[in-house]
Structures are given as structure tokens and as C-alpha cells.
């Protein structure tokens, strides 16, 4: 059974999609924009943002980017110490 998304979830997806389209128009796609879109879709599907990002994206977030990341809601980042 699929849950019906809330108005807040739909607005988050719309906002993320608008950012993505704006970035496309500017010929830029940042990890922040991909993460926002992944978070919005994950919230609507009751999943984790990490489910929608590539392994390379997750490694970049763990290694280089100062993004706020909550493993409880966003999912685990790879352990780069291995």
C-alpha cells in the first residue's frame, strides 16, 4: 500500500524540481541540488536520500562537502577509512 504524500512533501518535491530545472538552465548541477531532490523524493516515498544518490555522490558528501547530513533520515554515508 502506498501512502498519499502530504502537501508539505509535494511542495518539497516541487521546490527541489524547480531548483534542478533552474540549475539545468544555468548549466550547473551541484551536489546540494541533487541532495535536495533526493531528500524531497525520499520523504514522499518514506525512504532515505542515500537511496537516490550514486555511490560517487555519497563519497563526495562524506569526503568533501560540508552538507548537513543526518544518517537517521538521510541514510548512511560510506566509511572512507577502509
PDB file of N, CA and C in Angstrom, residues 1 3 5 7 11 16-18 20 26-27 32-34 36 43 45 49 55 57 59-60 65 67 70-73 81:
ATOM      1  N   UNK A   1       0.839  -1.176   0.000  1.00  0.00           N
ATOM      2  CA  UNK A   1       0.000   0.000   0.000  1.00  0.00           C
ATOM      3  C   UNK A   1       0.889   1.246   0.000  1.00  0.00           C
ATOM      4  N   UNK A   3       1.484   5.200   0.577  1.00  0.00           N
ATOM      5  CA  UNK A   3       0.938   6.313   1.344  1.00  0.00           C
ATOM      6  C   UNK A   3       0.744   7.515   0.420  1.00  0.00           C
ATOM      7  N   UNK A   5       1.133  11.253  -0.410  1.00  0.00           N
ATOM      8  CA  UNK A   5       2.035  12.295   0.070  1.00  0.00           C
ATOM      9  C   UNK A   5       1.269  13.478   0.650  1.00  0.00           C
ATOM     10  N   UNK A   7       0.842  17.580   1.634  1.00  0.00           N
ATOM     11  CA  UNK A   7       1.055  18.833   0.910  1.00  0.00           C
ATOM     12  C   UNK A   7       2.501  19.307   1.085  1.00  0.00           C
ATOM     13  N   UNK A  11       5.194  19.899  -1.887  1.00  0.00           N
ATOM     14  CA  UNK A  11       5.848  21.196  -2.050  1.00  0.00           C
ATOM     15  C   UNK A  11       7.367  21.050  -2.047  1.00  0.00           C
ATOM     16  N   UNK A  16      12.375  21.290  -5.029  1.00  0.00           N
ATOM     17  CA  UNK A  16      13.612  20.639  -5.469  1.00  0.00           C
ATOM     18  C   UNK A  16      13.655  20.540  -6.988  1.00  0.00           C
ATOM     19  N   UNK A  17      12.530  20.218  -7.604  1.00  0.00           N
ATOM     20  CA  UNK A  17      12.483  20.124  -9.060  1.00  0.00           C
ATOM     21  C   UNK A  17      12.723  21.493  -9.699  1.00  0.00           C
ATOM     22  N   UNK A  18      12.163  22.535  -9.104  1.00  0.00           N
ATOM     23  CA  UNK A  18      12.388  23.886  -9.618  1.00  0.00           C
ATOM     24  C   UNK A  18      13.865  24.270  -9.528  1.00  0.00           C
ATOM     25  N   UNK A  20      16.334  22.199  -9.575  1.00  0.00           N
ATOM     26  CA  UNK A  20      17.036  21.374 -10.555  1.00  0.00           C
ATOM     27  C   UNK A  20      16.877  21.945 -11.957  1.00  0.00           C
ATOM     28  N   UNK A  26      21.045  27.033 -16.011  1.00  0.00           N
ATOM     29  CA  UNK A  26      22.333  27.685 -15.784  1.00  0.00           C
ATOM     30  C   UNK A  26      23.498  26.766 -16.128  1.00  0.00           C
ATOM     31  N   UNK A  27      23.187  25.538 -16.585  1.00  0.00           N
ATOM     32  CA  UNK A  27      24.177  24.528 -16.924  1.00  0.00           C
ATOM     33  C   UNK A  27      25.018  24.135 -15.713  1.00  0.00           C
ATOM     34  N   UNK A  32      24.520  19.735  -3.844  1.00  0.00           N
ATOM     35  CA  UNK A  32      23.468  20.251  -2.968  1.00  0.00           C
ATOM     36  C   UNK A  32      22.096  20.133  -3.638  1.00  0.00           C
ATOM     37  N   UNK A  33      22.040  20.436  -4.935  1.00  0.00           N
ATOM     38  CA  UNK A  33      20.770  20.339  -5.665  1.00  0.00           C
ATOM     39  C   UNK A  33      20.316  18.889  -5.786  1.00  0.00           C
ATOM     40  N   UNK A  34      21.238  17.991  -6.089  1.00  0.00           N
ATOM     41  CA  UNK A  34      20.888  16.568  -6.167  1.00  0.00           C
ATOM     42  C   UNK A  34      20.431  16.059  -4.803  1.00  0.00           C
ATOM     43  N   UNK A  36      19.061  17.834  -2.336  1.00  0.00           N
ATOM     44  CA  UNK A  36      17.726  18.380  -2.060  1.00  0.00           C
ATOM     45  C   UNK A  36      16.647  17.582  -2.776  1.00  0.00           C
ATOM     46  N   UNK A  43      11.390  11.635   1.128  1.00  0.00           N
ATOM     47  CA  UNK A  43      10.349  11.947   2.115  1.00  0.00           C
ATOM     48  C   UNK A  43       8.982  11.493   1.617  1.00  0.00           C
ATOM     49  N   UNK A  45       8.428   9.041  -0.401  1.00  0.00           N
ATOM     50  CA  UNK A  45       8.396   7.592  -0.562  1.00  0.00           C
ATOM     51  C   UNK A  45       8.778   6.848   0.711  1.00  0.00           C
ATOM     52  N   UNK A  49      17.421   9.541   1.593  1.00  0.00           N
ATOM     53  CA  UNK A  49      18.019  10.281   0.477  1.00  0.00           C
ATOM     54  C   UNK A  49      19.143   9.472  -0.165  1.00  0.00           C
ATOM     55  N   UNK A  55      26.834   6.185  -5.518  1.00  0.00           N
ATOM     56  CA  UNK A  55      27.914   5.910  -4.575  1.00  0.00           C
ATOM     57  C   UNK A  55      28.952   7.028  -4.630  1.00  0.00           C
ATOM     58  N   UNK A  57      28.363  10.179  -5.392  1.00  0.00           N
ATOM     59  CA  UNK A  57      27.787  11.330  -4.682  1.00  0.00           C
ATOM     60  C   UNK A  57      27.970  11.176  -3.178  1.00  0.00           C
ATOM     61  N   UNK A  59      30.164   9.386  -1.545  1.00  0.00           N
ATOM     62  CA  UNK A  59      31.587   9.524  -1.202  1.00  0.00           C
ATOM     63  C   UNK A  59      31.991  10.998  -1.187  1.00  0.00           C
ATOM     64  N   UNK A  60      31.528  11.758  -2.183  1.00  0.00           N
ATOM     65  CA  UNK A  60      31.829  13.192  -2.212  1.00  0.00           C
ATOM     66  C   UNK A  60      31.267  13.911  -0.989  1.00  0.00           C
ATOM     67  N   UNK A  65      32.226  17.640   0.989  1.00  0.00           N
ATOM     68  CA  UNK A  65      31.192  18.657   1.122  1.00  0.00           C
ATOM     69  C   UNK A  65      30.724  18.797   2.556  1.00  0.00           C
ATOM     70  N   UNK A  67      27.880  19.373   3.811  1.00  0.00           N
ATOM     71  CA  UNK A  67      26.421  19.314   3.831  1.00  0.00           C
ATOM     72  C   UNK A  67      25.954  18.811   5.187  1.00  0.00           C
ATOM     73  N   UNK A  70      22.043  13.855   8.139  1.00  0.00           N
ATOM     74  CA  UNK A  70      21.524  13.128   9.294  1.00  0.00           C
ATOM     75  C   UNK A  70      21.300  11.686   8.873  1.00  0.00           C
ATOM     76  N   UNK A  71      22.147  10.794   9.348  1.00  0.00           N
ATOM     77  CA  UNK A  71      22.050   9.398   8.917  1.00  0.00           C
ATOM     78  C   UNK A  71      20.707   8.776   9.251  1.00  0.00           C
ATOM     79  N   UNK A  72      20.039   9.264  10.287  1.00  0.00           N
ATOM     80  CA  UNK A  72      18.727   8.715  10.647  1.00  0.00           C
ATOM     81  C   UNK A  72      17.689   8.992   9.560  1.00  0.00           C
ATOM     82  N   UNK A  73      17.767  10.146   8.940  1.00  0.00           N
ATOM     83  CA  UNK A  73      16.786  10.473   7.900  1.00  0.00           C
ATOM     84  C   UNK A  73      17.365  10.398   6.496  1.00  0.00           C
ATOM     85  N   UNK A  81      37.411   5.344   5.647  1.00  0.00           N
ATOM     86  CA  UNK A  81      38.628   4.966   6.353  1.00  0.00           C
ATOM     87  C   UNK A  81      39.095   3.564   6.001  1.00  0.00           C
TER      88      UNK A  81
END
